[in-house]
Amino acid sequence: MKIRKADKSDAEAISQLIMPLTEKYILPTWREDAHDLLLGSMAQGQIEQYLSDGYVYHVAESLGVGIVGVVGMRDNSHLYHLFVRDGFNGQGLSWQLWEKAKSECLLKGNKGEFTVNSALNAEGVYLKFGFERIDGVRERNGMVDIPMKLNCIG
């Protein structure tokens, strides 16, 4: 398994990884009228735009399979995307991706404060990473998440 920084040439593969996982795991917890908004935010063109706007993505590649995991950071502090392909979970890959992203943010001046808006079924993963709830489950225009933060200063 190789983890590397992503570039615009990876946008299609990133989108192809995260859209089906979103449909399977996240959309069932959202109101139907918000589905298109979320999926649109994960389309290839949008991933390309995120990369142009300074979001930093890392991908995990498996030999012969391609991209099987992705982490995306916004503003050097917000964990925007973290997905691992079915069949590759349970191997610590999400932790490895997060550690790669976190360490790069710290090297680029982050003081140890991170946020994430967790999907309902991903909260356990983020709790293991050390994140804590800022608030309870929230719904905004059909979008459901759990705002969380991590303070690893010191």
XYZ file of N, CA and C in Angstrom:
462
model
N 0.847 -1.180 0.000
C 0.000 0.000 0.000
C 0.890 1.239 0.000
N 0.576 2.148 -0.874
C 1.348 3.388 -0.991
C 0.404 4.569 -0.763
N 0.798 5.500 0.094
C 0.034 6.728 0.306
C 0.839 7.876 -0.281
N 0.170 8.663 -1.126
C 0.848 9.779 -1.781
C -0.104 10.958 -1.889
N 0.483 12.119 -2.132
C -0.307 13.324 -2.341
C -1.024 13.211 -3.682
N -2.283 13.605 -3.702
C -3.085 13.549 -4.927
C -2.913 14.829 -5.726
N -3.197 14.728 -7.021
C -3.239 15.910 -7.879
C -4.491 15.824 -8.750
N -4.661 16.797 -9.627
C -5.890 16.859 -10.432
C -6.104 15.613 -11.283
N -5.030 14.936 -11.666
C -5.189 13.723 -12.478
C -5.854 12.597 -11.690
N -5.933 12.726 -10.371
C -6.582 11.725 -9.521
C -8.059 12.020 -9.280
N -8.545 13.165 -9.726
C -9.906 13.596 -9.389
C -10.961 12.583 -9.815
N -10.834 12.028 -11.004
C -11.829 11.061 -11.466
C -11.835 9.823 -10.577
N -10.664 9.283 -10.264
C -10.590 8.082 -9.428
C -11.085 8.366 -8.008
N -10.788 9.545 -7.486
C -11.278 9.910 -6.154
C -12.801 9.957 -6.165
N -13.360 10.616 -7.160
C -14.813 10.711 -7.275
C -15.445 9.330 -7.410
N -14.844 8.475 -8.225
C -15.381 7.125 -8.427
C -15.299 6.285 -7.158
N -14.360 6.592 -6.289
C -14.266 5.892 -5.011
C -15.320 6.396 -4.035
N -15.425 7.713 -3.892
C -16.245 8.239 -2.801
C -17.740 8.294 -3.105
N -18.120 8.420 -4.364
C -19.561 8.533 -4.651
C -20.336 7.266 -4.290
N -19.899 6.067 -4.695
C -20.661 4.874 -4.305
C -20.664 4.635 -2.789
N -19.557 4.958 -2.123
C -19.517 4.804 -0.668
C -20.475 5.779 0.007
N -20.573 6.972 -0.537
C -21.518 7.964 -0.024
C -22.947 7.486 -0.214
N -23.240 6.949 -1.395
C -24.589 6.428 -1.657
C -24.938 5.307 -0.689
N -23.979 4.471 -0.381
C -24.226 3.309 0.476
C -24.309 3.670 1.958
N -23.421 4.541 2.419
C -23.288 4.754 3.855
C -23.822 6.088 4.380
N -23.827 7.121 3.563
C -24.217 8.440 4.067
C -25.633 8.829 3.646
N -25.950 8.643 2.368
C -27.266 9.087 1.889
C -28.440 8.493 2.656
N -28.370 7.235 3.124
C -29.513 6.714 3.886
C -29.829 7.497 5.160
N -28.875 8.285 5.648
C -29.111 9.066 6.868
C -29.529 10.500 6.559
N -29.555 10.871 5.288
C -29.913 12.229 4.864
C -31.303 12.234 4.250
N -31.952 13.390 4.312
C -33.215 13.552 3.596
C -32.946 13.458 2.104
N -33.894 12.884 1.391
C -33.719 12.638 -0.042
C -33.476 13.920 -0.837
N -34.077 15.011 -0.417
C -33.908 16.250 -1.180
C -32.500 16.846 -1.055
N -31.651 16.275 -0.209
C -30.267 16.748 -0.079
C -29.270 15.837 -0.792
N -29.746 14.716 -1.327
C -28.847 13.737 -1.949
C -28.060 14.321 -3.115
N -28.741 14.998 -4.029
C -28.063 15.522 -5.222
C -26.999 16.551 -4.857
N -27.267 17.343 -3.845
C -26.292 18.335 -3.399
C -25.001 17.650 -2.939
N -25.146 16.613 -2.128
C -23.969 15.912 -1.622
C -23.217 15.214 -2.748
N -23.938 14.484 -3.581
C -23.259 13.779 -4.673
C -22.602 14.756 -5.640
N -23.240 15.878 -5.885
C -22.641 16.892 -6.753
C -21.338 17.429 -6.193
N -21.244 17.486 -4.873
C -20.022 17.991 -4.239
C -18.877 16.996 -4.334
N -19.174 15.795 -4.813
C -18.160 14.746 -4.921
C -17.866 14.353 -6.360
N -18.457 15.066 -7.304
C -18.225 14.786 -8.722
C -16.790 15.149 -9.099
N -16.319 14.561 -10.176
C -14.945 14.781 -10.621
C -14.599 16.264 -10.735
N -15.453 17.031 -11.377
C -15.180 18.454 -11.553
C -15.068 19.193 -10.236
N -15.863 18.776 -9.262
C -15.801 19.435 -7.954
C -14.514 19.069 -7.226
N -14.082 17.812 -7.334
C -12.809 17.413 -6.720
C -11.665 18.208 -7.351
N -11.712 18.365 -8.672
C -10.695 19.183 -9.352
C -10.706 20.610 -8.807
N -11.905 21.145 -8.578
C -12.020 22.505 -8.047
C -11.447 22.594 -6.635
N -11.752 21.593 -5.801
C -11.193 21.591 -4.449
C -9.666 21.636 -4.506
N -9.087 20.822 -5.381
C -7.626 20.804 -5.510
C -7.104 22.162 -5.979
N -7.810 22.791 -6.902
C -7.420 24.130 -7.369
C -7.531 25.168 -6.259
N -8.503 24.962 -5.365
C -8.749 25.912 -4.281
C -7.831 25.700 -3.076
N -6.920 24.747 -3.173
C -5.955 24.547 -2.101
C -6.271 23.440 -1.117
N -7.361 22.710 -1.333
C -7.596 21.535 -0.503
C -6.446 20.566 -0.786
N -6.032 19.820 0.214
C -4.938 18.869 0.041
C -5.488 17.461 0.239
N -5.326 16.651 -0.786
C -5.783 15.264 -0.758
C -4.588 14.325 -0.798
N -4.716 13.216 -0.089
C -3.779 12.103 -0.193
C -4.596 10.866 -0.548
N -3.998 9.996 -1.340
C -4.668 8.768 -1.741
C -3.820 7.568 -1.338
N -4.502 6.475 -1.069
C -3.847 5.193 -0.821
C -4.069 4.332 -2.048
N -2.990 3.808 -2.585
C -3.065 2.967 -3.775
C -2.638 1.550 -3.431
N -3.392 0.605 -3.952
C -3.062 -0.804 -3.810
C -2.653 -1.330 -5.180
N -1.554 -2.040 -5.226
C -1.030 -2.567 -6.479
C -2.081 -3.412 -7.190
N -2.341 -3.085 -8.423
C -3.294 -3.830 -9.225
C -4.746 -3.447 -9.010
N -5.006 -2.613 -8.009
C -6.377 -2.207 -7.703
C -6.576 -0.721 -7.987
N -5.591 0.078 -7.657
C -5.701 1.528 -7.817
C -5.990 2.196 -6.497
N -6.661 3.321 -6.560
C -6.948 4.111 -5.358
C -8.028 3.418 -4.527
N -7.674 3.126 -3.272
C -8.600 2.435 -2.374
C -8.931 3.262 -1.135
N -8.301 4.416 -1.003
C -8.580 5.289 0.127
C -8.200 6.711 -0.205
N -8.867 7.647 0.460
C -8.589 9.064 0.218
C -8.872 9.866 1.480
N -8.053 10.881 1.698
C -8.299 11.857 2.752
C -8.126 13.234 2.132
N -9.027 14.139 2.464
C -8.953 15.506 1.956
C -9.060 16.501 3.094
N -8.199 17.506 3.067
C -8.177 18.536 4.103
C -8.465 19.900 3.491
N -9.264 20.689 4.193
C -9.575 22.065 3.794
C -8.992 23.019 4.841
N -8.408 24.105 4.371
C -7.903 25.166 5.255
C -6.872 24.672 6.268
N -6.169 23.604 5.930
C -5.102 23.066 6.774
C -5.594 22.654 8.167
N -6.937 22.465 8.299
C -7.450 22.126 9.629
C -8.752 21.326 9.621
N -9.478 21.329 8.527
C -10.782 20.660 8.497
C -10.694 19.380 7.676
N -10.987 18.265 8.327
C -11.003 16.966 7.648
C -12.274 16.904 6.807
N -12.110 17.066 5.512
C -13.240 17.230 4.604
C -13.738 15.902 4.049
N -12.826 15.032 3.636
C -13.179 13.711 3.113
C -12.252 12.662 3.715
N -12.818 11.528 4.091
C -12.037 10.354 4.478
C -12.854 9.129 4.105
N -12.381 8.414 3.109
C -13.091 7.241 2.609
C -12.104 6.115 2.345
N -12.536 4.884 2.649
C -11.764 3.683 2.341
C -12.696 2.701 1.647
N -12.232 2.173 0.541
C -13.012 1.235 -0.266
C -13.396 0.008 0.555
N -14.630 -0.463 0.375
C -15.061 -1.703 1.008
C -14.065 -2.807 0.650
N -13.763 -3.649 1.617
C -12.790 -4.710 1.411
C -11.391 -4.320 1.874
N -11.180 -3.026 2.073
C -9.891 -2.540 2.560
C -10.024 -1.904 3.941
N -11.240 -1.917 4.487
C -11.429 -1.372 5.821
C -11.020 -2.419 6.858
N -10.822 -1.974 8.086
C -10.402 -2.881 9.147
C -8.912 -3.187 9.135
N -8.161 -2.481 8.295
C -6.717 -2.712 8.190
C -5.915 -1.496 8.657
N -6.585 -0.526 9.239
C -5.902 0.665 9.719
C -5.626 1.703 8.650
N -6.233 1.539 7.481
C -5.948 2.455 6.379
C -6.490 3.860 6.652
N -7.675 3.962 7.225
C -8.204 5.299 7.523
C -7.294 6.009 8.527
N -6.765 5.274 9.493
C -5.827 5.848 10.462
C -4.558 6.332 9.763
N -4.023 5.515 8.862
C -2.803 5.897 8.137
C -3.035 7.149 7.292
N -4.173 7.196 6.608
C -4.497 8.373 5.799
C -4.630 9.612 6.686
N -5.350 9.468 7.799
C -5.524 10.589 8.711
C -4.175 11.051 9.263
N -3.325 10.128 9.679
C -2.021 10.498 10.224
C -1.174 11.231 9.190
N -1.248 10.804 7.940
C -0.517 11.482 6.864
C -1.025 12.917 6.710
N -2.347 13.063 6.638
C -2.937 14.394 6.468
C -2.639 15.281 7.672
N -2.819 14.740 8.866
C -2.588 15.513 10.090
C -1.137 15.964 10.182
N -0.205 15.063 9.924
C 1.208 15.431 10.044
C 1.586 16.508 9.034
N 1.020 16.444 7.828
C 1.307 17.486 6.843
C 0.744 18.832 7.298
N -0.459 18.823 7.856
C -1.044 20.071 8.366
C -0.178 20.667 9.472
N 0.306 19.818 10.369
C 1.151 20.307 11.455
C 2.448 20.896 10.907
N 3.024 20.248 9.911
C 4.247 20.767 9.286
C 4.011 22.112 8.608
N 2.775 22.328 8.144
C 2.438 23.571 7.448
C 1.871 24.633 8.398
N 2.047 24.441 9.699
C 1.703 25.489 10.648
C 0.465 25.283 11.495
N -0.310 24.220 11.257
C -1.457 23.969 12.123
C -0.947 23.748 13.546
N -1.609 24.340 14.521
C -1.178 24.272 15.924
C -1.772 23.080 16.675
N -2.412 22.166 15.960
C -2.951 20.969 16.599
C -4.451 20.976 16.782
N -5.136 21.857 16.065
C -6.590 21.931 16.172
C -7.222 21.541 14.842
N -8.120 20.552 14.894
C -8.761 20.027 13.695
C -10.262 19.892 13.925
N -11.020 19.957 12.842
C -12.465 19.758 12.894
C -12.881 18.758 11.827
N -14.052 18.175 12.029
C -14.670 17.293 11.042
C -16.175 17.340 11.269
N -16.928 17.225 10.200
C -18.376 17.047 10.290
C -18.634 15.591 9.950
N -18.752 14.770 10.971
C -18.814 13.323 10.802
C -20.173 12.857 10.302
N -20.135 11.903 9.379
C -21.351 11.162 9.048
C -21.754 10.379 10.296
N -23.032 10.074 10.419
C -23.509 9.392 11.624
C -22.770 8.085 11.872
N -22.554 7.305 10.819
C -21.933 5.993 11.004
C -20.409 6.049 11.032
N -19.819 7.232 10.951
C -18.357 7.360 11.011
C -17.881 7.925 12.346
N -18.795 8.278 13.216
C -18.400 8.908 14.477
C -17.405 8.049 15.256
N -17.618 6.749 15.289
C -16.720 5.859 16.029
C -15.283 5.929 15.548
N -15.103 6.074 14.251
C -13.755 6.197 13.684
C -13.096 7.465 14.209
N -13.825 8.565 14.160
C -13.250 9.839 14.594
C -13.007 9.874 16.100
N -13.861 9.217 16.865
C -13.616 9.115 18.306
C -12.300 8.386 18.566
N -12.023 7.333 17.803
C -10.755 6.601 17.947
C -9.565 7.479 17.587
N -9.755 8.424 16.682
C -8.687 9.356 16.303
C -8.469 10.425 17.374
N -9.398 10.518 18.334
C -9.288 11.515 19.392
C -10.231 12.696 19.258
N -11.051 12.713 18.211
C -12.030 13.795 18.057
C -13.103 13.669 19.132
N -13.702 14.795 19.475
C -14.816 14.840 20.421
C -15.952 15.642 19.807
N -17.162 15.314 20.214
C -18.320 16.074 19.734
C -18.250 17.519 20.208
N -18.577 18.418 19.302
C -18.762 19.823 19.664
C -20.218 20.036 20.044
N -21.082 19.267 19.398
C -22.527 19.408 19.530
C -23.138 18.044 19.235
N -24.444 17.956 19.341
C -25.136 16.727 19.013
C -25.326 16.582 17.512
N -26.102 15.586 17.146
C -26.433 15.381 15.737
C -27.189 16.605 15.250
N -26.794 17.124 14.106
C -27.484 18.294 13.563
C -28.003 17.982 12.169
N -29.109 18.637 11.847
C -29.679 18.544 10.499
C -29.808 19.953 9.958
N -29.250 20.148 8.772
C -29.333 21.435 8.088
C -29.803 21.171 6.670
N -31.018 21.563 6.364
C -31.579 21.386 5.018
C -31.465 19.947 4.530
N -31.714 19.006 5.428
C -31.691 17.596 5.063
C -30.338 16.934 5.193
N -29.307 17.717 5.461
C -27.956 17.183 5.637
C -27.751 16.881 7.116
N -27.312 15.673 7.423
C -27.185 15.232 8.807
C -25.720 14.919 9.100
N -25.192 15.502 10.175
C -23.815 15.211 10.559
C -23.618 15.479 12.047
N -22.396 15.220 12.499
C -22.014 15.463 13.885
C -20.746 16.312 13.865
N -20.818 17.571 14.286
C -19.610 18.394 14.324
C -18.682 17.928 15.450
N -17.406 17.766 15.101
C -16.420 17.260 16.056
C -15.134 18.071 15.950
N -14.331 18.010 17.017
C -13.040 18.700 17.006
C -11.988 17.820 17.672
N -10.752 18.106 17.334
C -9.601 17.442 17.937
C -8.603 18.519 18.310
N -8.130 18.463 19.531
C -7.085 19.377 19.970
C -5.914 18.509 20.414
N -4.864 18.502 19.615
C -3.695 17.680 19.943
C -2.479 18.555 20.221
N -2.722 19.728 20.800
C -1.639 20.641 21.168
C -0.880 20.050 22.349
N 0.427 20.182 22.297
C 1.242 19.723 23.414
C 1.770 18.392 23.140
